[in-house]
Amino acid sequence: MANFDILVHVRRYEGESLAATVALTLAQRLQAHLLGLYVAALGSVAYSTLETVVFQVQEADDLYETALAQRDVWEKRLAANGVAGEWLVAQGEPVEAICHAARWCDLIVAERPQLTADAPIGWGTVSRTVFGAGIPVVVVPETAKPTSVGERVIIAWNHSREAARAISGALPVLRLAKQILVLDGAEQQSLVGARHLPQLDLAVYFARHGVAAEFRPFTPTSEYGANILSNAHTMAADLIVMGAWGHSRIAELVLGGSTRYLFQHSDVPLFVAH
């Protein structure tokens, strides 16, 4: 029986879904229960006439029913990959639907468009899901070509709350990894003025949780995101684990940041938490 639940947002039920492929790979590795979620769009009724609203609602209902009928296709794909799961369909705003379904799951997998990047500064579908879901999210860039997921992992460790949450959520994946490299960066300074706070020794924490990892000091003077991605490419990593938005989205809009950079430029799936 599965003791880990993965929710994957399926943006298109026709043809191949990159997010579904990554989610299936993770579900196989973790022996997880995989829930596929398609959200049928409900068109805006602003400035619409009554006749137009009636037509839009009927069209949305038809799309919802068509999506429901994809259950057999999804179940056949699960069976072909030896994965247990189910097919869910919602109607309306994607982030609200994803965050609702995430309440009984441990991990979300979502594909992020790159050519029409929807979240360069933190207000797109995937980034709003990271903020609202309350559980980690595997962000799959549209440009990713993963042949494996979670075998060679790079961890961006800056001692922040967000990074710690990502690492904790990724433990089931990390225990099965063949290679893990921790980029051990500078500790963030506390903003509350507390002194003598106990610190997490990540190496000891990993040893206690059955995770083997190599630690490497990480002290770039600039371009943190680009340096993380460069290290990932060098080791042929298939997953980057990191905290998301340790600074506010406004700060990242004005100043930039590693989250913003990697959401825009990474071709490696990102395991993130906020």
PDB file of C-alpha atoms in Angstrom:
ATOM      1  CA  MET A   1       0.000   0.000   0.000  1.00  0.00           C
ATOM      2  CA  ALA A   2       1.306   3.461  -0.951  1.00  0.00           C
ATOM      3  CA  ASN A   3       2.273   5.741   1.930  1.00  0.00           C
ATOM      4  CA  PHE A   4       3.056   8.777  -0.235  1.00  0.00           C
ATOM      5  CA  ASP A   5       0.600  10.729  -2.409  1.00  0.00           C
ATOM      6  CA  ILE A   6       1.630  12.765  -5.458  1.00  0.00           C
ATOM      7  CA  LEU A   7      -0.661  15.238  -7.230  1.00  0.00           C
ATOM      8  CA  VAL A   8       0.208  16.151 -10.815  1.00  0.00           C
ATOM      9  CA  HIS A   9      -1.415  19.068 -12.611  1.00  0.00           C
ATOM     10  CA  VAL A  10      -2.104  17.834 -16.150  1.00  0.00           C
ATOM     11  CA  ARG A  11      -2.328  20.964 -18.302  1.00  0.00           C
ATOM     12  CA  ARG A  12      -3.298  19.027 -21.453  1.00  0.00           C
ATOM     13  CA  TYR A  13      -4.993  15.662 -21.424  1.00  0.00           C
ATOM     14  CA  GLU A  14      -4.350  15.143 -25.147  1.00  0.00           C
ATOM     15  CA  GLY A  15      -0.985  13.675 -26.072  1.00  0.00           C
ATOM     16  CA  GLU A  16       2.020  13.464 -23.781  1.00  0.00           C
ATOM     17  CA  SER A  17       2.239  15.512 -20.588  1.00  0.00           C
ATOM     18  CA  LEU A  18       5.788  16.264 -19.418  1.00  0.00           C
ATOM     19  CA  ALA A  19       4.606  16.819 -15.849  1.00  0.00           C
ATOM     20  CA  ALA A  20       2.793  13.469 -15.920  1.00  0.00           C
ATOM     21  CA  THR A  21       5.925  11.724 -17.191  1.00  0.00           C
ATOM     22  CA  VAL A  22       7.995  13.165 -14.316  1.00  0.00           C
ATOM     23  CA  ALA A  23       5.241  12.363 -11.810  1.00  0.00           C
ATOM     24  CA  LEU A  24       5.026   8.769 -13.027  1.00  0.00           C
ATOM     25  CA  THR A  25       8.799   8.383 -12.668  1.00  0.00           C
ATOM     26  CA  LEU A  26       8.669   9.705  -9.099  1.00  0.00           C
ATOM     27  CA  ALA A  27       5.640   7.560  -8.264  1.00  0.00           C
ATOM     28  CA  GLN A  28       7.482   4.454  -9.472  1.00  0.00           C
ATOM     29  CA  ARG A  29      10.578   5.283  -7.399  1.00  0.00           C
ATOM     30  CA  LEU A  30       8.571   6.113  -4.271  1.00  0.00           C
ATOM     31  CA  GLN A  31       5.829   3.502  -4.764  1.00  0.00           C
ATOM     32  CA  ALA A  32       3.422   6.405  -4.434  1.00  0.00           C
ATOM     33  CA  HIS A  33      -0.254   6.909  -5.196  1.00  0.00           C
ATOM     34  CA  LEU A  34      -0.536   9.301  -8.160  1.00  0.00           C
ATOM     35  CA  LEU A  35      -3.490  11.634  -8.625  1.00  0.00           C
ATOM     36  CA  GLY A  36      -3.814  13.332 -12.006  1.00  0.00           C
ATOM     37  CA  LEU A  37      -5.713  16.633 -11.925  1.00  0.00           C
ATOM     38  CA  TYR A  38      -7.089  18.436 -14.971  1.00  0.00           C
ATOM     39  CA  VAL A  39      -8.723  21.823 -14.462  1.00  0.00           C
ATOM     40  CA  ALA A  40     -11.346  22.730 -17.062  1.00  0.00           C
ATOM     41  CA  ALA A  41     -11.292  26.446 -17.748  1.00  0.00           C
ATOM     42  CA  LEU A  42     -14.326  28.544 -16.831  1.00  0.00           C
ATOM     43  CA  GLY A  43     -14.314  31.644 -19.043  1.00  0.00           C
ATOM     44  CA  SER A  44     -14.566  35.123 -17.575  1.00  0.00           C
ATOM     45  CA  VAL A  45     -18.044  36.606 -17.614  1.00  0.00           C
ATOM     46  CA  ALA A  46     -16.840  40.194 -17.259  1.00  0.00           C
ATOM     47  CA  TYR A  47     -18.386  42.490 -19.888  1.00  0.00           C
ATOM     48  CA  SER A  48     -20.340  39.529 -21.325  1.00  0.00           C
ATOM     49  CA  THR A  49     -23.962  39.585 -22.355  1.00  0.00           C
ATOM     50  CA  LEU A  50     -26.424  37.117 -20.841  1.00  0.00           C
ATOM     51  CA  GLU A  51     -26.466  35.104 -24.071  1.00  0.00           C
ATOM     52  CA  THR A  52     -22.659  34.946 -24.088  1.00  0.00           C
ATOM     53  CA  VAL A  53     -22.551  33.822 -20.459  1.00  0.00           C
ATOM     54  CA  VAL A  54     -24.969  30.979 -21.170  1.00  0.00           C
ATOM     55  CA  PHE A  55     -22.804  29.872 -24.103  1.00  0.00           C
ATOM     56  CA  GLN A  56     -19.586  30.066 -22.028  1.00  0.00           C
ATOM     57  CA  VAL A  57     -21.063  28.011 -19.204  1.00  0.00           C
ATOM     58  CA  GLN A  58     -22.290  25.355 -21.644  1.00  0.00           C
ATOM     59  CA  GLU A  59     -18.879  25.234 -23.315  1.00  0.00           C
ATOM     60  CA  ALA A  60     -17.147  24.912 -19.933  1.00  0.00           C
ATOM     61  CA  ASP A  61     -19.514  22.123 -18.886  1.00  0.00           C
ATOM     62  CA  ASP A  62     -18.820  20.258 -22.139  1.00  0.00           C
ATOM     63  CA  LEU A  63     -15.078  20.558 -21.514  1.00  0.00           C
ATOM     64  CA  TYR A  64     -15.528  19.283 -17.970  1.00  0.00           C
ATOM     65  CA  GLU A  65     -17.474  16.233 -19.169  1.00  0.00           C
ATOM     66  CA  THR A  66     -14.910  15.532 -21.886  1.00  0.00           C
ATOM     67  CA  ALA A  67     -12.121  15.694 -19.313  1.00  0.00           C
ATOM     68  CA  LEU A  68     -13.969  13.320 -16.991  1.00  0.00           C
ATOM     69  CA  ALA A  69     -14.100  10.817 -19.857  1.00  0.00           C
ATOM     70  CA  GLN A  70     -10.276  10.710 -19.898  1.00  0.00           C
ATOM     71  CA  ARG A  71     -10.299   8.577 -16.738  1.00  0.00           C
ATOM     72  CA  ASP A  72      -9.798   5.342 -18.690  1.00  0.00           C
ATOM     73  CA  VAL A  73      -6.841   6.801 -20.596  1.00  0.00           C
ATOM     74  CA  TRP A  74      -5.201   7.883 -17.334  1.00  0.00           C
ATOM     75  CA  GLU A  75      -5.846   4.558 -15.618  1.00  0.00           C
ATOM     76  CA  LYS A  76      -4.330   2.674 -18.567  1.00  0.00           C
ATOM     77  CA  ARG A  77      -1.227   4.846 -18.374  1.00  0.00           C
ATOM     78  CA  LEU A  78      -0.947   4.191 -14.639  1.00  0.00           C
ATOM     79  CA  ALA A  79      -1.311   0.457 -15.181  1.00  0.00           C
ATOM     80  CA  ALA A  80       1.318   0.452 -17.939  1.00  0.00           C
ATOM     81  CA  ASN A  81       3.764   1.997 -15.491  1.00  0.00           C
ATOM     82  CA  GLY A  82       2.802  -0.163 -12.507  1.00  0.00           C
ATOM     83  CA  VAL A  83       1.506   2.836 -10.541  1.00  0.00           C
ATOM     84  CA  ALA A  84      -1.684   3.132  -8.493  1.00  0.00           C
ATOM     85  CA  GLY A  85      -3.704   6.315  -8.701  1.00  0.00           C
ATOM     86  CA  GLU A  86      -6.817   8.140  -9.814  1.00  0.00           C
ATOM     87  CA  TRP A  87      -8.099  10.847 -12.156  1.00  0.00           C
ATOM     88  CA  LEU A  88      -9.525  14.118 -10.856  1.00  0.00           C
ATOM     89  CA  VAL A  89     -11.252  16.917 -12.773  1.00  0.00           C
ATOM     90  CA  ALA A  90     -12.114  20.370 -11.476  1.00  0.00           C
ATOM     91  CA  GLN A  91     -13.639  23.412 -13.137  1.00  0.00           C
ATOM     92  CA  GLY A  92     -12.488  26.980 -12.631  1.00  0.00           C
ATOM     93  CA  GLU A  93      -9.256  28.653 -11.544  1.00  0.00           C
ATOM     94  CA  PRO A  94      -6.271  26.247 -11.653  1.00  0.00           C
ATOM     95  CA  VAL A  95      -4.386  27.469  -8.560  1.00  0.00           C
ATOM     96  CA  GLU A  96      -7.482  27.224  -6.366  1.00  0.00           C
ATOM     97  CA  ALA A  97      -8.201  23.701  -7.620  1.00  0.00           C
ATOM     98  CA  ILE A  98      -4.593  22.518  -7.250  1.00  0.00           C
ATOM     99  CA  CYS A  99      -4.253  23.910  -3.729  1.00  0.00           C
ATOM    100  CA  HIS A 100      -7.548  22.310  -2.738  1.00  0.00           C
ATOM    101  CA  ALA A 101      -6.502  18.852  -3.967  1.00  0.00           C
ATOM    102  CA  ALA A 102      -3.059  19.306  -2.376  1.00  0.00           C
ATOM    103  CA  ARG A 103      -4.645  19.204   1.084  1.00  0.00           C
ATOM    104  CA  TRP A 104      -4.484  15.402   1.099  1.00  0.00           C
ATOM    105  CA  CYS A 105      -1.226  14.984  -0.849  1.00  0.00           C
ATOM    106  CA  ASP A 106       2.484  15.089  -0.004  1.00  0.00           C
ATOM    107  CA  LEU A 107       3.879  16.537  -3.225  1.00  0.00           C
ATOM    108  CA  ILE A 108       2.715  18.438  -6.317  1.00  0.00           C
ATOM    109  CA  VAL A 109       4.219  18.095  -9.794  1.00  0.00           C
ATOM    110  CA  ALA A 110       3.481  20.938 -12.212  1.00  0.00           C
ATOM    111  CA  GLU A 111       4.819  21.929 -15.609  1.00  0.00           C
ATOM    112  CA  ARG A 112       5.961  25.504 -16.105  1.00  0.00           C
ATOM    113  CA  PRO A 113       5.905  27.038 -19.594  1.00  0.00           C
ATOM    114  CA  GLN A 114       9.180  28.632 -20.652  1.00  0.00           C
ATOM    115  CA  LEU A 115       8.387  30.220 -24.003  1.00  0.00           C
ATOM    116  CA  THR A 116       5.421  32.060 -22.510  1.00  0.00           C
ATOM    117  CA  ALA A 117       6.851  32.204 -19.019  1.00  0.00           C
ATOM    118  CA  ASP A 118       3.956  32.651 -16.607  1.00  0.00           C
ATOM    119  CA  ALA A 119       5.877  33.263 -13.396  1.00  0.00           C
ATOM    120  CA  PRO A 120       9.138  35.153 -13.857  1.00  0.00           C
ATOM    121  CA  ILE A 121       8.391  37.323 -10.828  1.00  0.00           C
ATOM    122  CA  GLY A 122       6.201  35.055  -8.745  1.00  0.00           C
ATOM    123  CA  TRP A 123       2.615  35.636  -9.854  1.00  0.00           C
ATOM    124  CA  GLY A 124       2.076  32.836 -12.375  1.00  0.00           C
ATOM    125  CA  THR A 125       0.129  29.612 -11.904  1.00  0.00           C
ATOM    126  CA  VAL A 126       3.042  27.477 -10.728  1.00  0.00           C
ATOM    127  CA  SER A 127       4.618  30.065  -8.435  1.00  0.00           C
ATOM    128  CA  ARG A 128       1.266  30.926  -6.836  1.00  0.00           C
ATOM    129  CA  THR A 129       0.807  27.209  -6.250  1.00  0.00           C
ATOM    130  CA  VAL A 130       4.174  27.095  -4.461  1.00  0.00           C
ATOM    131  CA  PHE A 131       2.958  29.860  -2.151  1.00  0.00           C
ATOM    132  CA  GLY A 132      -0.552  28.528  -1.611  1.00  0.00           C
ATOM    133  CA  ALA A 133      -0.331  24.738  -1.502  1.00  0.00           C
ATOM    134  CA  GLY A 134       1.489  24.273   1.798  1.00  0.00           C
ATOM    135  CA  ILE A 135       3.444  21.277   0.436  1.00  0.00           C
ATOM    136  CA  PRO A 136       6.526  21.023  -1.817  1.00  0.00           C
ATOM    137  CA  VAL A 137       6.202  21.374  -5.574  1.00  0.00           C
ATOM    138  CA  VAL A 138       8.294  19.787  -8.312  1.00  0.00           C
ATOM    139  CA  VAL A 139       8.439  22.450 -11.015  1.00  0.00           C
ATOM    140  CA  VAL A 140       9.010  20.849 -14.418  1.00  0.00           C
ATOM    141  CA  PRO A 141      10.356  23.347 -16.991  1.00  0.00           C
ATOM    142  CA  GLU A 142       8.864  22.981 -20.447  1.00  0.00           C
ATOM    143  CA  THR A 143      12.419  22.660 -21.781  1.00  0.00           C
ATOM    144  CA  ALA A 144      13.340  19.745 -19.493  1.00  0.00           C
ATOM    145  CA  LYS A 145      14.177  16.403 -21.066  1.00  0.00           C
ATOM    146  CA  PRO A 146      14.429  14.144 -18.029  1.00  0.00           C
ATOM    147  CA  THR A 147      15.448  10.540 -18.527  1.00  0.00           C
ATOM    148  CA  SER A 148      15.509  10.107 -14.748  1.00  0.00           C
ATOM    149  CA  VAL A 149      14.295  12.092 -11.743  1.00  0.00           C
ATOM    150  CA  GLY A 150      15.878  12.024  -8.306  1.00  0.00           C
ATOM    151  CA  GLU A 151      18.912   9.861  -9.094  1.00  0.00           C
ATOM    152  CA  ARG A 152      21.460  12.708  -9.175  1.00  0.00           C
ATOM    153  CA  VAL A 153      20.377  15.561  -6.939  1.00  0.00           C
ATOM    154  CA  ILE A 154      21.865  18.953  -6.204  1.00  0.00           C
ATOM    155  CA  ILE A 155      20.746  20.787  -3.056  1.00  0.00           C
ATOM    156  CA  ALA A 156      21.034  24.559  -2.680  1.00  0.00           C
ATOM    157  CA  TRP A 157      21.442  24.913   1.095  1.00  0.00           C
ATOM    158  CA  ASN A 158      21.449  28.454   2.510  1.00  0.00           C
ATOM    159  CA  HIS A 159      20.218  27.506   6.013  1.00  0.00           C
ATOM    160  CA  SER A 160      16.868  29.234   5.400  1.00  0.00           C
ATOM    161  CA  ARG A 161      13.440  28.077   6.502  1.00  0.00           C
ATOM    162  CA  GLU A 162      12.429  27.573   2.862  1.00  0.00           C
ATOM    163  CA  ALA A 163      15.476  25.418   2.076  1.00  0.00           C
ATOM    164  CA  ALA A 164      14.921  23.327   5.213  1.00  0.00           C
ATOM    165  CA  ARG A 165      11.284  22.741   4.230  1.00  0.00           C
ATOM    166  CA  ALA A 166      12.321  21.652   0.735  1.00  0.00           C
ATOM    167  CA  ILE A 167      14.942  19.245   2.099  1.00  0.00           C
ATOM    168  CA  SER A 168      12.538  17.782   4.635  1.00  0.00           C
ATOM    169  CA  GLY A 169       9.894  17.268   1.962  1.00  0.00           C
ATOM    170  CA  ALA A 170      12.430  15.692  -0.385  1.00  0.00           C
ATOM    171  CA  LEU A 171      13.692  13.082   2.117  1.00  0.00           C
ATOM    172  CA  PRO A 172      11.851  10.144   0.472  1.00  0.00           C
ATOM    173  CA  VAL A 173      13.523  11.057  -2.840  1.00  0.00           C
ATOM    174  CA  LEU A 174      16.919  11.745  -1.286  1.00  0.00           C
ATOM    175  CA  ARG A 175      17.059   8.361   0.462  1.00  0.00           C
ATOM    176  CA  LEU A 176      16.911   6.671  -2.962  1.00  0.00           C
ATOM    177  CA  ALA A 177      19.321   8.990  -4.793  1.00  0.00           C
ATOM    178  CA  LYS A 178      22.558   7.626  -6.246  1.00  0.00           C
ATOM    179  CA  GLN A 179      24.416  10.938  -5.908  1.00  0.00           C
ATOM    180  CA  ILE A 180      23.706  14.077  -3.874  1.00  0.00           C
ATOM    181  CA  LEU A 181      25.744  17.264  -3.897  1.00  0.00           C
ATOM    182  CA  VAL A 182      24.982  19.932  -1.283  1.00  0.00           C
ATOM    183  CA  LEU A 183      26.020  23.451  -2.228  1.00  0.00           C
ATOM    184  CA  ASP A 184      26.571  24.728   1.305  1.00  0.00           C
ATOM    185  CA  GLY A 185      26.040  28.476   1.205  1.00  0.00           C
ATOM    186  CA  ALA A 186      26.244  31.246   3.747  1.00  0.00           C
ATOM    187  CA  GLU A 187      23.738  31.228   6.591  1.00  0.00           C
ATOM    188  CA  GLN A 188      20.997  33.851   6.346  1.00  0.00           C
ATOM    189  CA  GLN A 189      20.980  36.399   9.135  1.00  0.00           C
ATOM    190  CA  SER A 190      18.030  36.393  11.504  1.00  0.00           C
ATOM    191  CA  LEU A 191      15.721  39.395  11.179  1.00  0.00           C
ATOM    192  CA  VAL A 192      14.168  39.042  14.645  1.00  0.00           C
ATOM    193  CA  GLY A 193      17.296  39.737  16.663  1.00  0.00           C
ATOM    194  CA  ALA A 194      17.356  36.401  18.510  1.00  0.00           C
ATOM    195  CA  ARG A 195      20.763  35.269  19.728  1.00  0.00           C
ATOM    196  CA  HIS A 196      22.425  31.886  20.217  1.00  0.00           C
ATOM    197  CA  LEU A 197      19.844  30.056  18.103  1.00  0.00           C
ATOM    198  CA  PRO A 198      20.453  26.309  17.678  1.00  0.00           C
ATOM    199  CA  GLN A 199      21.650  25.479  14.165  1.00  0.00           C
ATOM    200  CA  LEU A 200      20.845  22.510  11.970  1.00  0.00           C
ATOM    201  CA  ASP A 201      23.890  20.399  11.157  1.00  0.00           C
ATOM    202  CA  LEU A 202      22.656  19.104   7.816  1.00  0.00           C
ATOM    203  CA  ALA A 203      25.308  16.384   7.583  1.00  0.00           C
ATOM    204  CA  VAL A 204      24.231  14.956  10.963  1.00  0.00           C
ATOM    205  CA  TYR A 205      20.558  15.323   9.991  1.00  0.00           C
ATOM    206  CA  PHE A 206      21.180  13.388   6.768  1.00  0.00           C
ATOM    207  CA  ALA A 207      23.094  10.637   8.567  1.00  0.00           C
ATOM    208  CA  ARG A 208      20.188  10.246  10.971  1.00  0.00           C
ATOM    209  CA  HIS A 209      17.731   9.982   8.069  1.00  0.00           C
ATOM    210  CA  GLY A 210      19.749   7.595   5.918  1.00  0.00           C
ATOM    211  CA  VAL A 211      20.881  10.100   3.282  1.00  0.00           C
ATOM    212  CA  ALA A 212      24.447  10.100   1.914  1.00  0.00           C
ATOM    213  CA  ALA A 213      25.638  13.404   0.458  1.00  0.00           C
ATOM    214  CA  GLU A 214      28.759  15.302  -0.543  1.00  0.00           C
ATOM    215  CA  PHE A 215      29.076  18.836   0.839  1.00  0.00           C
ATOM    216  CA  ARG A 216      30.788  21.631  -1.067  1.00  0.00           C
ATOM    217  CA  PRO A 217      31.210  25.255   0.052  1.00  0.00           C
ATOM    218  CA  PHE A 218      29.156  27.586  -2.131  1.00  0.00           C
ATOM    219  CA  THR A 219      30.188  31.232  -1.991  1.00  0.00           C
ATOM    220  CA  PRO A 220      29.611  32.945  -5.351  1.00  0.00           C
ATOM    221  CA  THR A 221      29.812  36.711  -5.165  1.00  0.00           C
ATOM    222  CA  SER A 222      26.852  37.109  -7.540  1.00  0.00           C
ATOM    223  CA  GLU A 223      24.561  35.215  -9.902  1.00  0.00           C
ATOM    224  CA  TYR A 224      23.545  32.577  -7.353  1.00  0.00           C
ATOM    225  CA  GLY A 225      20.900  31.078  -9.611  1.00  0.00           C
ATOM    226  CA  ALA A 226      23.226  30.814 -12.599  1.00  0.00           C
ATOM    227  CA  ASN A 227      25.909  29.185 -10.420  1.00  0.00           C
ATOM    228  CA  ILE A 228      23.432  26.640  -9.044  1.00  0.00           C
ATOM    229  CA  LEU A 229      22.326  25.734 -12.566  1.00  0.00           C
ATOM    230  CA  SER A 230      25.933  25.515 -13.780  1.00  0.00           C
ATOM    231  CA  ASN A 231      26.770  23.072 -10.970  1.00  0.00           C
ATOM    232  CA  ALA A 232      23.674  21.055 -11.835  1.00  0.00           C
ATOM    233  CA  HIS A 233      24.763  20.787 -15.458  1.00  0.00           C
ATOM    234  CA  THR A 234      28.312  19.824 -14.474  1.00  0.00           C
ATOM    235  CA  MET A 235      27.135  16.851 -12.408  1.00  0.00           C
ATOM    236  CA  ALA A 236      24.303  16.009 -14.843  1.00  0.00           C
ATOM    237  CA  ALA A 237      21.787  16.475 -12.020  1.00  0.00           C
ATOM    238  CA  ASP A 238      18.210  15.476 -12.742  1.00  0.00           C
ATOM    239  CA  LEU A 239      16.720  17.388  -9.784  1.00  0.00           C
ATOM    240  CA  ILE A 240      17.509  20.618  -7.924  1.00  0.00           C
ATOM    241  CA  VAL A 241      16.230  20.894  -4.338  1.00  0.00           C
ATOM    242  CA  MET A 242      15.941  24.433  -2.989  1.00  0.00           C
ATOM    243  CA  GLY A 243      13.844  26.865  -1.032  1.00  0.00           C
ATOM    244  CA  ALA A 244      11.666  29.226  -3.053  1.00  0.00           C
ATOM    245  CA  TRP A 245      11.425  32.954  -2.433  1.00  0.00           C
ATOM    246  CA  GLY A 246      13.468  33.379   0.711  1.00  0.00           C
ATOM    247  CA  HIS A 247      13.009  37.073  -0.067  1.00  0.00           C
ATOM    248  CA  SER A 248       9.649  38.625  -0.940  1.00  0.00           C
ATOM    249  CA  ARG A 249       8.382  38.472  -4.497  1.00  0.00           C
ATOM    250  CA  ILE A 250       8.606  42.265  -4.654  1.00  0.00           C
ATOM    251  CA  ALA A 251      12.293  42.110  -3.684  1.00  0.00           C
ATOM    252  CA  GLU A 252      12.955  39.492  -6.346  1.00  0.00           C
ATOM    253  CA  LEU A 253      11.133  41.625  -8.916  1.00  0.00           C
ATOM    254  CA  VAL A 254      13.343  44.613  -8.127  1.00  0.00           C
ATOM    255  CA  LEU A 255      16.627  42.928  -7.231  1.00  0.00           C
ATOM    256  CA  GLY A 256      16.372  39.546  -8.904  1.00  0.00           C
ATOM    257  CA  GLY A 257      17.058  36.291  -7.074  1.00  0.00           C
ATOM    258  CA  SER A 258      17.951  32.635  -7.465  1.00  0.00           C
ATOM    259  CA  THR A 259      14.299  31.520  -7.470  1.00  0.00           C
ATOM    260  CA  ARG A 260      13.406  33.966 -10.191  1.00  0.00           C
ATOM    261  CA  TYR A 261      16.469  33.019 -12.252  1.00  0.00           C
ATOM    262  CA  LEU A 262      15.904  29.271 -12.030  1.00  0.00           C
ATOM    263  CA  PHE A 263      12.173  29.525 -12.708  1.00  0.00           C
ATOM    264  CA  GLN A 264      13.047  31.402 -15.890  1.00  0.00           C
ATOM    265  CA  HIS A 265      16.133  29.524 -17.055  1.00  0.00           C
ATOM    266  CA  SER A 266      16.395  26.050 -15.514  1.00  0.00           C
ATOM    267  CA  ASP A 267      16.065  23.024 -17.789  1.00  0.00           C
ATOM    268  CA  VAL A 268      16.320  20.762 -14.729  1.00  0.00           C
ATOM    269  CA  PRO A 269      13.229  19.982 -12.609  1.00  0.00           C
ATOM    270  CA  LEU A 270      13.136  21.960  -9.350  1.00  0.00           C
ATOM    271  CA  PHE A 271      11.955  20.509  -6.022  1.00  0.00           C
ATOM    272  CA  VAL A 272      10.929  23.660  -4.156  1.00  0.00           C
ATOM    273  CA  ALA A 273       9.100  24.737  -1.004  1.00  0.00           C
ATOM    274  CA  HIS A 274       8.184  28.074   0.492  1.00  0.00           C
TER     275      HIS A 274
END
